[in-house]
Tab-separated table of C-alpha atoms in Angstrom:
chain	number	residue	atom	x	y	z
A	1	MET	CA	49.307	-69.267	94.249
A	2	TRP	CA	49.594	-65.605	93.335
A	3	ALA	CA	47.473	-63.854	90.651
A	4	PRO	CA	46.679	-60.323	89.858
A	5	LYS	CA	44.270	-58.783	91.954
A	6	GLY	CA	40.664	-59.694	90.812
A	7	GLN	CA	41.879	-62.685	89.071
A	8	ARG	CA	41.855	-66.495	90.049
A	9	PRO	CA	45.021	-68.031	90.444
A	10	ILE	CA	45.666	-70.581	87.752
A	11	ALA	CA	47.683	-73.714	89.010
A	12	LEU	CA	48.545	-76.868	86.860
A	13	GLY	CA	47.774	-79.946	88.588
A	14	HIS	CA	46.063	-83.320	88.716
A	15	HIS	CA	44.032	-83.710	91.835
A	16	ARG	CA	45.079	-87.069	93.752
A	17	TYR	CA	45.815	-87.827	97.222
A	18	LYS	CA	48.656	-89.579	98.383
A	19	TRP	CA	50.117	-88.766	102.083
A	20	LEU	CA	53.389	-88.063	103.482
A	21	TYR	CA	53.883	-87.816	107.246
A	22	VAL	CA	56.572	-85.890	109.149
A	23	THR	CA	57.122	-86.740	112.821
A	24	ALA	CA	59.664	-84.698	114.611
A	25	PHE	CA	61.009	-84.880	118.139
A	26	VAL	CA	62.550	-81.778	119.637
A	27	GLN	CA	64.530	-81.045	122.437
A	28	PRO	CA	62.970	-77.481	123.134
A	29	THR	CA	66.171	-75.516	124.692
A	30	SER	CA	68.828	-76.832	122.331
A	31	GLY	CA	66.671	-77.201	118.979
A	32	GLU	CA	68.291	-80.692	118.713
A	33	THR	CA	65.676	-82.516	116.361
A	34	PHE	CA	64.911	-86.313	115.203
A	35	TRP	CA	62.988	-86.487	112.265
A	36	TYR	CA	60.993	-89.110	110.736
A	37	VAL	CA	59.273	-89.312	107.290
A	38	SER	CA	56.339	-92.081	106.612
A	39	ASN	CA	53.466	-92.899	104.755
A	40	GLY	CA	51.062	-93.605	107.329
A	41	VAL	CA	50.364	-93.248	111.012
A	42	SER	CA	48.763	-95.819	113.384
A	43	LYS	CA	49.396	-96.663	116.933
A	44	PRO	CA	51.641	-99.600	116.133
A	45	PHE	CA	53.797	-97.632	113.875
A	46	PHE	CA	53.852	-94.766	116.801
A	47	ALA	CA	54.999	-97.565	119.348
A	48	ALA	CA	57.748	-98.621	116.779
A	49	LEU	CA	58.886	-94.983	116.145
A	50	LEU	CA	59.026	-94.385	119.921
A	51	ALA	CA	61.130	-97.330	119.913
A	52	LEU	CA	63.356	-96.078	117.482
A	53	PHE	CA	63.692	-92.826	118.897
A	54	ALA	CA	64.477	-94.226	122.466
A	55	ARG	CA	67.615	-95.882	120.664
A	56	GLU	CA	68.506	-92.950	118.621
A	57	ALA	CA	68.361	-90.455	121.550
A	58	GLY	CA	69.701	-92.717	124.171
A	59	ALA	CA	66.834	-92.843	126.455
A	60	GLY	CA	66.928	-95.576	129.125
A	61	ARG	CA	67.881	-95.933	132.728
A	62	GLU	CA	70.687	-93.364	132.568
A	63	ARG	CA	68.690	-90.750	130.409
A	64	LEU	CA	64.742	-89.943	130.926
A	65	ILE	CA	63.163	-88.168	128.086
A	66	VAL	CA	59.815	-86.493	128.863
A	67	LEU	CA	57.852	-86.078	125.574
A	68	GLY	CA	55.239	-83.775	125.381
A	69	LEU	CA	52.371	-84.912	123.097
A	70	ASP	CA	49.098	-83.930	121.794
A	71	ASN	CA	46.115	-86.232	122.144
A	72	ALA	CA	46.135	-87.754	118.658
A	73	GLY	CA	44.623	-91.349	118.689
A	74	TRP	CA	47.650	-92.846	117.686
A	75	HIS	CA	49.534	-91.148	120.522
A	76	THR	CA	47.621	-92.240	123.433
A	77	GLU	CA	47.473	-95.295	125.506
A	78	PRO	CA	45.992	-97.827	126.118
A	79	ASN	CA	48.239	-100.352	124.340
A	80	LEU	CA	50.838	-98.056	123.359
A	81	ALA	CA	54.012	-99.849	123.910
A	82	VAL	CA	56.361	-97.044	125.501
A	83	PRO	CA	60.205	-97.935	125.825
A	84	ASP	CA	62.302	-97.641	128.847
A	85	GLY	CA	63.495	-93.985	129.409
A	86	ILE	CA	60.667	-92.429	127.705
A	87	ARG	CA	57.810	-90.722	129.677
A	88	LEU	CA	54.666	-89.255	127.995
A	89	VAL	CA	52.883	-85.930	128.946
A	90	TYR	CA	49.801	-85.062	127.156
A	91	LEU	CA	49.231	-81.446	126.660
A	92	PRO	CA	45.876	-79.894	127.019
A	93	ARG	CA	43.331	-80.384	124.106
A	94	TYR	CA	43.166	-77.859	121.314
A	95	SER	CA	46.552	-76.382	122.492
A	96	PRO	CA	48.932	-76.782	119.591
A	97	GLU	CA	51.070	-73.394	120.504
A	98	LEU	CA	52.290	-75.238	123.793
A	99	GLN	CA	53.808	-78.233	121.360
A	100	PRO	CA	57.436	-76.884	120.450
A	101	ALA	CA	57.310	-79.413	117.440
A	102	GLU	CA	54.520	-77.769	116.065
A	103	HIS	CA	56.920	-74.708	115.616
A	104	LEU	CA	59.027	-76.753	113.252
A	105	TRP	CA	56.597	-77.177	110.562
A	106	PRO	CA	56.621	-73.573	108.949
A	107	VAL	CA	60.578	-74.116	108.731
A	108	LEU	CA	60.385	-77.366	106.919
A	109	ASP	CA	57.350	-76.371	104.672
A	110	GLU	CA	59.259	-73.336	103.153
A	111	PRO	CA	60.791	-75.152	99.947
A	112	LEU	CA	57.356	-76.764	99.483
A	113	ALA	CA	55.165	-73.568	99.268
A	114	ASN	CA	53.796	-73.100	95.816
A	115	ARG	CA	55.384	-76.206	94.180
A	116	TYR	CA	54.193	-78.707	92.310
A	117	PHE	CA	55.591	-82.160	92.799
A	118	GLU	CA	55.149	-85.182	90.050
A	119	SER	CA	55.545	-87.897	92.337
A	120	LEU	CA	55.210	-88.565	96.137
A	121	ALA	CA	58.930	-89.617	95.711
A	122	ASP	CA	59.589	-86.215	94.883
A	123	LEU	CA	58.097	-84.621	97.682
A	124	GLU	CA	59.897	-87.195	100.156
A	125	ARG	CA	63.004	-86.272	98.333
A	126	THR	CA	62.535	-82.520	99.150
A	127	VAL	CA	61.161	-82.837	102.598
A	128	THR	CA	64.096	-85.237	103.423
A	129	GLU	CA	66.794	-83.015	102.080
A	130	ARG	CA	65.171	-80.349	104.235
A	131	CYS	CA	65.120	-82.310	107.191
A	132	ARG	CA	68.755	-82.832	106.662
A	133	MET	CA	69.783	-79.387	106.146
A	134	LEU	CA	67.883	-77.914	109.278
A	135	ASN	CA	70.024	-77.491	112.270
A	136	SER	CA	69.671	-76.955	115.819
A	137	ASP	CA	70.449	-73.103	115.348
A	138	GLN	CA	67.909	-72.589	113.137
A	139	LEU	CA	65.151	-74.424	115.108
A	140	LYS	CA	65.800	-73.513	118.715
A	141	PRO	CA	64.308	-70.048	117.936
A	142	GLY	CA	60.991	-71.327	117.429
A	143	THR	CA	61.045	-74.131	120.098
A	144	ASP	CA	62.804	-72.456	123.242
A	145	PHE	CA	59.759	-71.114	124.853
A	146	HIS	CA	60.827	-68.326	127.548
A	147	TRP	CA	58.601	-70.280	129.813
A	148	TRP	CA	60.184	-73.660	128.994
A	149	PRO	CA	61.893	-75.298	132.087
A	150	LYS	CA	65.434	-75.050	131.641
A	151	PRO	CA	67.726	-78.088	132.077
A	152	ILE	CA	70.245	-77.819	135.038
A	153	LEU	CA	73.612	-78.567	133.434
A	154	PRO	CA	76.271	-80.280	135.858
A	155	THR	CA	79.280	-77.954	136.703
């Protein structure tokens, strides 16, 4: 919230806490992104999300997808079921700048800044609409790091 210099900003709101989680998988060089919105995270949930992502992205024997992940507890093994065609590679601890998906959040958050949402459903509608609206051309500049390995395309 903005306020005149020397004055505290006044924002109406009722403090309460409900959580909405957005998980995204992005192909860095193309900007192709798979968005998922949920109300919680856990290892079983993440395993189911990996299975859904593998189906939607076409992972399998013919298409291997390597996912770079942080070390969040629900992303790590043991007991994490990883579908065929998905390989997990963990980035060094405390290095979010290396994670292409981390660069999606500022773009996703733009319509949320300084807004009050009456309910979690209102927030979810806004987030979902934003995910649908964003396209790879808007996302690629933030995820296609100059040092990221470029795919070798068949000629």
